[in-house]
Amino acid sequence: MPEISVIVPVYRAQEFLRKCTTSILSQTFADLELLLIDDGSPDGSGALCDQIAQEDPRVRVFHQENGGVSSARNLGMAQAQGTYLAFADADDWLPKDALEALYQALTQSGADTAGGSHWRVEVSGQQEQEPGALPQGVYGPAEIRRGIVDRLLGERLGKPGQVLNGFVWRFLFSRKIIQEGGITFQGAYLEDELFLLEYFCHAQKLAMLNQPVYCYLQNPTSVTRRYLPDYMQTFYSFMKAKEALAQRMGLGENLPLWRENSCWSGLLIAIGNEFAASNAASLAEKRRRVRGICQLPPMARAIQAIHPQGLGRNKQMVADLVCRRQYLLLSLLYGWKNRG
């Protein structure tokens, strides 16, 4: 049995897939299997998956009807044989020693989970290192609860340095913890956050590295960059699932504003989604929709309760304008950005 199973959902990834899989199969840590999950991709990605499998016996391919990234990852987890699981997106890639660094950090510390930082890579090739979920070190259950679970639940905004993105591909996970906890991915968007939140309620020891273990391409055609007309329905489904998870795991008692924090996170995404260049609506219509979203009761309560601080420059500007209800200026700034 391989020590590590790497799961890659594949959808419309023909242009990027070869670079991704080569980076995994050429890792300095070779005791791995690569599971390619063809999620009903309409381009040549499925055939390319089969070709890659013929070239390396460590590759297994599964074809399914299109069900989204969560169902693809869940199929990969059900088929994985490794002691540990890692995830990658088909348009990204791994530094050559990423898995070896994570595996050594985990085994040498006796941890069940390991994590690192990542490279944020622009299409131009420019890259910038972004910090991991926690500084380098080894953390026990109480530190994991404060440093990851609480921040993912709701302590993400309103305090400088508290923003934590739910990226699953920065970690090496215990398959045993996932199986015993019955942990799966849910939904079409924000699925990483729920998965990490539940997983780290069960993890007992986390080894963190400052070393980048992933290269995250800012792909303008990815799902996180496309306009999603049903985003708000997706967000409400996410909040319902998050509420159920919080109740089941006994979370949130020390975080009375976690719902408002979560709504702010969702609101910032919703605003960026409405003002996306791929949204064909007029600028005036986009502004009207954004004002309407901000006036929805959960969002209005969040805006009244919290004025986020410590965000990146662009997001901070958006939050400040929303708090001042300056929607016209907000729309003009996005209009200028989209022309650039």
C-alpha angles and dihedrals in degrees: 000000000000119000094223131034115198114202120202122180110210125206126148088341102130092119095052107025099089093055091048096049094043090055090053099043092047094053116135085235102071103174093096145107125218118216114198112195111198102205096201092288111190095209128064095285095107093054090046089053090055091048092052090050090055090055098052127030091211090071123090122184129205123188121203138164112269108284104148135257095295094056090045093052091045090054089050092051091049091053098039119114101185126111087231133033131217129181133211135176116234095241094053134067143207130243109249097255099035099112093041091053093049093045094049092047090051099045097040092053096040090239126151094216137033133193142179145181125271145219117248103212124197122210087251089063095252111137137191129191115239121198124254126246090274135008119270112291144082119284134196130211097280092048091047089051093052098035101043115005097048092044093049092046096055116307090100103106137035094048126077112249095013099106110116122181118213099235112158094186093073093068143071107218134202110245089203092059091048093049097044092046093046088230117175139161117263132197137000100275135029087019092135093061095054092046093051092044093055095039094053091051084068103034115103104189130022126191112202128196130194087214116108109247100176141041111219112198116209091226111186091207096053121113090254090060101042123091111260111201092191096046096122093054088050091050093050090051089050092051091049090053091045091051091051091048092049091052093046094049097038095244132156103038091119093040107063093171098048093115092051090047090050092048090052090053090050092045094056089051091047092052093049089047094053093047093046114133088233090062104098094204120112119262090250091053091048089052091050091051093048091050089050093051091050089052094054107114098247092047094043090052090050093050091050095046102043138033103194119229134182096042125139115279097263097042091046090054091051092049092048092051092048091051089052091044091234096152095155093058090043092055092046091052092051090046090054091047093052092052091056 
